[in-house]
């Protein structure tokens, strides 16, 4: 089975997963683990890094517009390969208007060459209000919120294409986990 096929299948499964997350948190976590581990094994490389609580992700396997969800230390991690439109939208925002002011660049980590690659956004997929899992499926207006990024249906928080809180009760932007680039296309989270 090709990687493309795998990731497409993952997208299909994620539709259900987002729904499950909303329905019941505990069951959702178990379901996410079951679905995420095979993907970790395909995309990451070493069992020793998994044992240490870190995961490696090959960004080149994520198509533009696609979002990968992984499980890291019991938390979902979203890795979005953003479109040029999403990046432009994130960069155009006046940070003075934000509840939790951060530029898009401040939410990125430099590659080994010292540059930022705005295509890839890596975040902890946990709403900063009461911890639900936001949805953020590209191309689904009802699942991206009013700012084209992520939406937490528990109490209606809207996050933009940089994962910054724009509307609703959540107090903070979606968290950026500790991660680093091992090469231009591979990151290690944790
Ligand atoms: S937990 Fe997300 S809006 Fe309340």
PDB file of N, CA, C and O and ligand atoms in Angstrom, residues 127 129-132 152 154-157 169, ligand 1:
ATOM      1  N   UNK A 127      -8.143  21.931  23.022  1.00  0.00           N
ATOM      2  CA  UNK A 127      -8.691  23.272  23.213  1.00  0.00           C
ATOM      3  C   UNK A 127      -8.233  23.828  24.560  1.00  0.00           C
ATOM      4  O   UNK A 127      -8.235  23.119  25.578  1.00  0.00           O
ATOM      5  N   UNK A 129      -9.663  25.873  26.389  1.00  0.00           N
ATOM      6  CA  UNK A 129     -10.761  26.179  27.322  1.00  0.00           C
ATOM      7  C   UNK A 129     -10.888  25.028  28.313  1.00  0.00           C
ATOM      8  O   UNK A 129     -10.270  25.068  29.372  1.00  0.00           O
ATOM      9  N   UNK A 130     -11.580  23.955  27.945  1.00  0.00           N
ATOM     10  CA  UNK A 130     -11.716  22.822  28.860  1.00  0.00           C
ATOM     11  C   UNK A 130     -11.203  21.525  28.276  1.00  0.00           C
ATOM     12  O   UNK A 130     -11.572  20.449  28.729  1.00  0.00           O
ATOM     13  N   UNK A 131     -10.354  21.625  27.261  1.00  0.00           N
ATOM     14  CA  UNK A 131      -9.634  20.428  26.836  1.00  0.00           C
ATOM     15  C   UNK A 131     -10.284  19.532  25.812  1.00  0.00           C
ATOM     16  O   UNK A 131      -9.827  18.404  25.612  1.00  0.00           O
ATOM     17  N   UNK A 132     -11.321  19.975  25.136  1.00  0.00           N
ATOM     18  CA  UNK A 132     -11.870  19.165  24.043  1.00  0.00           C
ATOM     19  C   UNK A 132     -10.889  19.155  22.865  1.00  0.00           C
ATOM     20  O   UNK A 132      -9.939  19.934  22.821  1.00  0.00           O
ATOM     21  N   UNK A 152     -13.695  24.339  18.057  1.00  0.00           N
ATOM     22  CA  UNK A 152     -14.004  23.469  19.186  1.00  0.00           C
ATOM     23  C   UNK A 152     -15.513  23.545  19.438  1.00  0.00           C
ATOM     24  O   UNK A 152     -16.022  24.577  19.879  1.00  0.00           O
ATOM     25  N   UNK A 154     -17.309  22.113  21.631  1.00  0.00           N
ATOM     26  CA  UNK A 154     -17.808  21.954  23.007  1.00  0.00           C
ATOM     27  C   UNK A 154     -18.489  23.230  23.490  1.00  0.00           C
ATOM     28  O   UNK A 154     -19.597  23.193  24.015  1.00  0.00           O
ATOM     29  N   UNK A 155     -17.817  24.368  23.311  1.00  0.00           N
ATOM     30  CA  UNK A 155     -18.422  25.635  23.734  1.00  0.00           C
ATOM     31  C   UNK A 155     -18.220  26.721  22.672  1.00  0.00           C
ATOM     32  O   UNK A 155     -18.378  27.902  22.967  1.00  0.00           O
ATOM     33  N   UNK A 156     -17.784  26.339  21.488  1.00  0.00           N
ATOM     34  CA  UNK A 156     -17.726  27.291  20.390  1.00  0.00           C
ATOM     35  C   UNK A 156     -16.505  28.186  20.343  1.00  0.00           C
ATOM     36  O   UNK A 156     -16.617  29.410  20.251  1.00  0.00           O
ATOM     37  N   UNK A 157     -15.313  27.600  20.385  1.00  0.00           N
ATOM     38  CA  UNK A 157     -14.090  28.398  20.201  1.00  0.00           C
ATOM     39  C   UNK A 157     -13.594  28.243  18.765  1.00  0.00           C
ATOM     40  O   UNK A 157     -13.532  27.134  18.235  1.00  0.00           O
ATOM     41  N   UNK A 169     -14.748  31.094  24.076  1.00  0.00           N
ATOM     42  CA  UNK A 169     -14.273  31.191  25.456  1.00  0.00           C
ATOM     43  C   UNK A 169     -12.826  30.748  25.695  1.00  0.00           C
ATOM     44  O   UNK A 169     -12.296  30.991  26.781  1.00  0.00           O
TER      45      UNK A 169
HETATM   46  S1  LIG B   1     -13.430  23.065  25.582  1.00  0.00           S
HETATM   47 FE1  LIG B   1     -13.224  24.065  23.677  1.00  0.00          FE
HETATM   48  S2  LIG B   1     -14.583  25.705  23.780  1.00  0.00           S
HETATM   49 FE2  LIG B   1     -14.770  24.763  25.725  1.00  0.00          FE
END
